[in-house]
Tab-separated table of C-alpha atoms in Angstrom:
chain	number	residue	atom	x	y	z
A	29	MET	CA	62.187	-25.963	-21.426
A	30	LEU	CA	62.319	-22.243	-20.714
A	31	GLY	CA	65.083	-22.503	-18.144
A	32	PRO	CA	65.294	-22.864	-14.369
A	33	ALA	CA	62.579	-21.729	-12.000
A	34	PRO	CA	62.866	-18.088	-10.933
A	35	ARG	CA	64.651	-17.372	-7.688
A	36	GLY	CA	62.218	-17.420	-4.818
A	37	VAL	CA	60.221	-20.372	-6.145
A	38	THR	CA	60.597	-23.228	-3.725
A	39	PRO	CA	61.828	-26.589	-5.095
A	40	PHE	CA	58.479	-28.056	-4.026
A	41	LEU	CA	56.682	-26.080	-6.688
A	42	PHE	CA	58.817	-27.332	-9.566
A	43	GLN	CA	60.255	-30.683	-8.565
A	44	GLY	CA	57.367	-32.807	-7.368
A	45	TYR	CA	55.255	-32.478	-4.284
A	46	GLY	CA	56.128	-33.307	-0.729
A	47	LEU	CA	53.676	-33.261	2.141
A	48	GLU	CA	54.149	-29.628	3.167
A	49	VAL	CA	53.992	-26.341	1.255
A	50	LYS	CA	55.261	-22.943	2.259
A	51	THR	CA	52.534	-20.304	2.484
A	52	VAL	CA	52.561	-18.101	-0.613
A	53	VAL	CA	51.002	-14.632	-0.918
A	54	GLN	CA	49.824	-13.733	-4.432
A	55	ILE	CA	48.463	-10.378	-5.586
A	56	SER	CA	45.988	-10.258	-8.460
A	57	LEU	CA	46.796	-7.292	-10.675
A	58	ASP	CA	43.244	-6.933	-11.995
A	59	LEU	CA	44.108	-3.605	-13.588
A	60	THR	CA	43.797	-2.312	-17.134
A	61	SER	CA	47.105	-0.538	-17.771
A	62	ILE	CA	50.729	-1.614	-17.601
A	63	PRO	CA	51.964	1.498	-15.711
A	64	GLU	CA	49.437	1.011	-12.898
A	65	ALA	CA	50.101	-2.735	-12.793
A	66	LEU	CA	53.844	-2.119	-12.456
A	67	GLU	CA	53.351	0.522	-9.776
A	68	THR	CA	51.120	-1.788	-7.747
A	69	ALA	CA	53.476	-4.728	-8.297
A	70	ARG	CA	56.457	-2.726	-7.032
A	71	MET	CA	54.568	-1.887	-3.871
A	72	ALA	CA	53.492	-5.510	-3.455
A	73	VAL	CA	57.007	-6.906	-3.861
A	74	ARG	CA	58.392	-4.318	-1.408
A	75	SER	CA	55.745	-5.496	1.054
A	76	GLY	CA	56.739	-9.154	0.783
A	77	VAL	CA	54.267	-10.537	-1.781
A	78	ASP	CA	55.640	-13.752	-3.308
A	79	TRP	CA	53.754	-14.107	-6.618
A	80	LEU	CA	52.383	-11.572	-9.090
A	81	GLU	CA	49.257	-12.337	-11.091
A	82	ALA	CA	48.647	-10.737	-14.456
A	83	GLY	CA	44.908	-10.549	-13.919
A	84	THR	CA	42.343	-11.211	-16.612
A	85	PRO	CA	41.537	-7.474	-17.088
A	86	LEU	CA	45.238	-6.727	-17.600
A	87	ILE	CA	45.629	-9.542	-20.126
A	88	ILE	CA	42.523	-8.405	-22.024
A	89	ALA	CA	43.724	-4.792	-22.072
A	90	GLU	CA	47.429	-5.360	-22.719
A	91	GLY	CA	47.800	-8.969	-23.866
A	92	MET	CA	51.218	-10.570	-23.598
A	93	ASN	CA	52.791	-7.132	-23.191
A	94	GLY	CA	51.512	-6.962	-19.641
A	95	VAL	CA	53.228	-10.251	-18.768
A	96	ARG	CA	56.400	-9.176	-20.589
A	97	ALA	CA	56.485	-5.897	-18.656
A	98	LEU	CA	56.116	-7.680	-15.326
A	99	ARG	CA	58.842	-10.182	-16.249
A	100	ALA	CA	61.227	-7.423	-17.349
A	101	GLU	CA	60.703	-5.525	-14.103
A	102	PHE	CA	60.697	-8.587	-11.830
A	103	PRO	CA	63.013	-11.200	-13.359
A	104	ASN	CA	62.981	-13.456	-10.298
A	105	VAL	CA	59.331	-13.302	-9.230
A	106	PRO	CA	56.785	-15.992	-10.242
A	107	ILE	CA	54.077	-14.613	-12.540
A	108	VAL	CA	50.628	-16.167	-12.892
A	109	ALA	CA	48.871	-15.453	-16.211
A	110	ASP	CA	45.159	-15.634	-15.412
A	111	LEU	CA	43.985	-16.505	-18.914
A	112	LYS	CA	40.973	-18.538	-17.811
A	113	THR	CA	41.641	-20.744	-20.826
A	114	MET	CA	38.568	-22.435	-22.336
A	115	ASP	CA	40.007	-23.499	-25.701
A	116	GLY	CA	43.300	-23.395	-27.558
A	117	GLY	CA	45.070	-24.571	-24.450
A	118	TRP	CA	48.458	-25.325	-25.967
A	119	LEU	CA	48.750	-22.019	-27.837
A	120	GLU	CA	47.619	-19.862	-24.943
A	121	ALA	CA	49.956	-21.588	-22.505
A	122	GLU	CA	52.836	-21.333	-24.951
A	123	MET	CA	52.286	-17.616	-25.601
A	124	MET	CA	52.224	-16.775	-21.909
A	125	ALA	CA	55.210	-19.001	-21.159
A	126	ARG	CA	57.208	-17.278	-23.891
A	127	ALA	CA	56.186	-13.910	-22.451
A	128	GLY	CA	57.596	-14.912	-19.066
A	129	ALA	CA	54.725	-16.448	-17.095
A	130	THR	CA	55.573	-19.253	-14.680
A	131	HIS	CA	51.927	-20.294	-14.143
A	132	VAL	CA	48.869	-20.379	-16.428
A	133	VAL	CA	45.179	-20.912	-15.628
A	134	VAL	CA	42.767	-23.311	-17.348
A	135	MET	CA	39.090	-23.725	-16.507
A	136	ALA	CA	37.521	-26.934	-15.189
A	137	ARG	CA	34.544	-26.317	-17.495
A	138	ALA	CA	36.776	-26.447	-20.570
A	139	HIS	CA	36.753	-29.637	-22.626
A	140	PRO	CA	38.997	-32.288	-21.055
A	141	GLU	CA	41.224	-32.179	-24.137
A	142	THR	CA	41.839	-28.475	-23.542
A	143	ILE	CA	42.934	-29.189	-19.982
A	144	LYS	CA	45.139	-32.062	-21.178
A	145	VAL	CA	46.945	-30.025	-23.830
A	146	THR	CA	47.410	-27.112	-21.425
A	147	VAL	CA	49.005	-29.506	-18.945
A	148	LYS	CA	51.209	-30.962	-21.679
A	149	ALA	CA	52.307	-27.471	-22.693
A	150	GLY	CA	53.118	-26.769	-19.079
A	151	ARG	CA	55.253	-29.893	-18.805
A	152	ASP	CA	57.049	-29.215	-22.100
A	153	LEU	CA	57.625	-25.499	-21.491
A	154	GLY	CA	58.386	-25.535	-17.774
A	155	VAL	CA	55.312	-23.700	-16.469
A	156	LYS	CA	52.809	-24.821	-13.868
A	157	VAL	CA	49.102	-25.196	-14.584
A	158	MET	CA	46.441	-23.936	-12.217
A	159	GLY	CA	42.947	-25.382	-12.722
A	160	ASP	CA	40.019	-23.095	-11.859
A	161	ASN	CA	36.648	-24.561	-10.801
A	162	LEU	CA	34.686	-21.323	-11.367
A	163	GLY	CA	31.082	-22.041	-12.377
A	164	ALA	CA	31.294	-25.797	-11.901
A	165	PRO	CA	28.018	-27.368	-10.731
A	166	ASP	CA	30.009	-29.552	-8.300
A	167	MET	CA	33.050	-27.627	-7.130
A	168	VAL	CA	34.601	-30.565	-5.274
A	169	ALA	CA	34.234	-32.959	-8.204
A	170	ALA	CA	35.659	-30.295	-10.523
A	171	ALA	CA	38.736	-29.972	-8.307
A	172	ARG	CA	39.305	-33.746	-8.459
A	173	HIS	CA	38.799	-33.656	-12.236
A	174	LEU	CA	41.474	-30.968	-12.605
A	175	GLU	CA	43.943	-32.964	-10.549
A	176	ASP	CA	43.193	-36.167	-12.450
A	177	LEU	CA	43.999	-34.383	-15.722
A	178	GLY	CA	47.359	-33.254	-14.387
A	179	CYS	CA	46.906	-29.720	-13.060
A	180	ASP	CA	49.473	-28.650	-10.476
A	181	PHE	CA	47.165	-26.423	-8.402
A	182	VAL	CA	43.434	-25.930	-7.847
A	183	ILE	CA	41.839	-22.485	-7.748
A	184	HIS	CA	38.584	-22.753	-5.782
A	185	HIS	CA	36.699	-19.782	-7.181
A	186	VAL	CA	33.342	-18.072	-6.674
A	187	GLY	CA	32.913	-15.634	-9.552
A	188	TYR	CA	32.566	-11.850	-9.569
A	189	ASP	CA	29.352	-11.766	-11.617
A	190	GLU	CA	27.736	-14.539	-9.574
A	191	ARG	CA	28.382	-12.696	-6.321
A	192	ARG	CA	27.248	-9.318	-7.599
A	193	GLY	CA	24.155	-10.695	-9.325
A	194	LEU	CA	22.930	-12.484	-6.225
A	195	ALA	CA	23.705	-9.470	-4.039
A	196	ALA	CA	21.776	-7.163	-6.400
A	197	ALA	CA	18.797	-9.504	-6.105
A	198	GLY	CA	18.993	-9.319	-2.327
A	199	LEU	CA	20.064	-12.929	-2.075
A	200	PRO	CA	22.976	-14.439	-0.142
A	201	TYR	CA	25.912	-15.511	-2.259
A	202	PRO	CA	28.379	-18.334	-1.637
A	203	SER	CA	31.855	-17.829	-0.233
A	204	PRO	CA	34.888	-19.880	-1.286
A	205	LEU	CA	35.231	-20.775	2.390
A	206	ASP	CA	31.937	-22.685	2.308
A	207	GLN	CA	33.464	-25.709	0.549
A	208	LEU	CA	37.152	-24.980	0.934
A	209	ARG	CA	37.806	-27.764	3.401
A	210	GLN	CA	36.019	-30.282	1.180
A	211	VAL	CA	38.051	-29.200	-1.844
A	212	VAL	CA	41.322	-29.379	0.102
A	213	ASP	CA	40.449	-32.848	1.376
A	214	ALA	CA	39.461	-34.048	-2.101
A	215	VAL	CA	42.794	-33.362	-3.809
A	216	GLY	CA	46.474	-33.907	-3.143
A	217	ILE	CA	47.712	-30.679	-4.753
A	218	PRO	CA	47.832	-27.147	-3.315
A	219	VAL	CA	44.616	-25.120	-3.309
A	220	GLN	CA	43.891	-21.393	-3.307
A	221	ALA	CA	40.515	-19.783	-2.569
A	222	VAL	CA	39.335	-16.774	-4.592
A	223	GLY	CA	36.236	-14.629	-4.778
A	224	GLY	CA	34.878	-11.871	-2.566
A	225	LEU	CA	36.862	-12.706	0.549
A	226	SER	CA	37.561	-10.059	3.156
A	227	ILE	CA	41.167	-9.548	4.243
A	228	GLU	CA	40.533	-11.534	7.418
A	229	GLN	CA	38.915	-14.368	5.459
A	230	ALA	CA	41.758	-14.492	2.950
A	231	MET	CA	44.279	-14.644	5.771
A	232	ARG	CA	42.426	-17.605	7.283
A	233	THR	CA	42.651	-19.817	4.199
A	234	PRO	CA	45.840	-21.594	5.385
A	235	GLU	CA	43.802	-22.760	8.398
A	236	PHE	CA	41.674	-24.713	5.900
A	237	GLY	CA	44.792	-26.285	4.380
A	238	ALA	CA	44.970	-23.873	1.424
A	239	PRO	CA	48.513	-22.419	1.423
A	240	LEU	CA	48.211	-20.057	-1.571
A	241	VAL	CA	46.707	-16.800	-0.299
A	242	VAL	CA	45.320	-14.519	-3.021
A	243	LEU	CA	44.810	-10.783	-2.554
A	244	GLY	CA	42.758	-9.046	-5.225
A	245	ALA	CA	39.419	-7.289	-5.556
A	246	PRO	CA	38.094	-5.913	-3.298
A	247	LEU	CA	41.038	-6.292	-0.918
A	248	VAL	CA	43.709	-4.396	-2.837
A	249	ILE	CA	41.948	-3.679	-6.141
A	250	ASP	CA	38.749	-1.630	-6.339
A	251	ALA	CA	36.166	-4.076	-7.662
A	252	ASP	CA	34.123	-1.416	-9.458
A	253	SER	CA	36.828	0.656	-11.151
A	254	PHE	CA	39.520	-2.030	-11.527
A	255	SER	CA	42.071	0.399	-10.097
A	256	THR	CA	44.401	0.179	-7.118
A	257	ALA	CA	42.498	0.540	-3.868
A	258	SER	CA	42.960	3.669	-1.796
A	259	GLY	CA	44.368	3.936	1.722
A	260	ASN	CA	47.598	2.657	3.224
A	261	LEU	CA	47.782	-0.293	0.896
A	262	GLU	CA	51.513	-0.895	1.311
A	263	GLY	CA	51.229	-1.028	5.082
A	264	SER	CA	48.297	-3.419	4.851
A	265	LEU	CA	50.143	-5.671	2.429
A	266	ARG	CA	53.210	-5.774	4.647
A	267	MET	CA	51.110	-6.752	7.657
A	268	ILE	CA	49.314	-9.449	5.665
A	269	CYS	CA	52.562	-10.908	4.302
A	270	GLU	CA	54.192	-11.005	7.719
A	271	ARG	CA	51.211	-12.797	9.179
A	272	MET	CA	50.880	-15.234	6.287
A	273	HIS	CA	54.554	-16.148	6.204
A	274	GLY	CA	54.292	-16.783	9.937
A	275	TYR	CA	52.117	-19.813	9.211
A	276	GLY	CA	55.196	-21.651	7.955
A	277	ASP	CA	54.637	-24.901	6.068
A	278	ILE	CA	51.078	-26.105	5.435
A	279	PRO	CA	50.483	-29.862	5.106
A	280	VAL	CA	48.897	-31.071	1.862
A	281	THR	CA	46.651	-33.759	3.257
A	282	GLY	CA	44.289	-34.659	0.426
A	283	ARG	CA	43.724	-37.997	-1.243
A	284	LYS	CA	46.998	-38.359	-3.160
A	285	ALA	CA	49.278	-36.519	-0.752
A	286	ALA	CA	48.590	-39.166	1.859
A	287	VAL	CA	49.295	-42.129	-0.449
């Protein structure tokens, strides 16, 4: 084990699930440099954000150093390493855990053995595993599959390229809200919705039973330049956090939570 959960992580998240979850606000640091990621993270934490995500662009650009830098600066804040693991599950989870991550991400479309060994690494090393259903032909079935293999959270995710490709072709593209209620009802673990949501849509996700609110591109990160968005970002984040924390506890009402 890597030691106790960081301060600010509720016992629910590390000691077995009850029937209610506190609303959590997570910022995705989909940036490409450590200095900008740290600057944005400082602003986010000042504003009341609960979890920091080392986004995939940051991990590609800076590797484990990005996670290490966030952990050094924020010793008591949960850090999600968005690896989008497809293979080598144990090694990737171990590297990010050693760097200071509290959560790692594995894909539903990975081989089941990859998901299993990622989950085992999480159990052995004291990190939580988030399963991402991006690109799954049946998003609801993929969410159940991730839970059955031991993931602690489901990320219900409509991808960046899918959205932009359909938009460029003049076609409508799906929103995570389209099937969010079905995903929430299908599993007994907490769910977060990701992918092209407006601020208002992201702030509504607890109404669907999804207590983990994610703020990233294009809400607080420019989706084209992968840089911090302009405007009064700190004020917006503070308003969002105040509103989200006002939801209080969100029931987890899916298939296993009710057993």
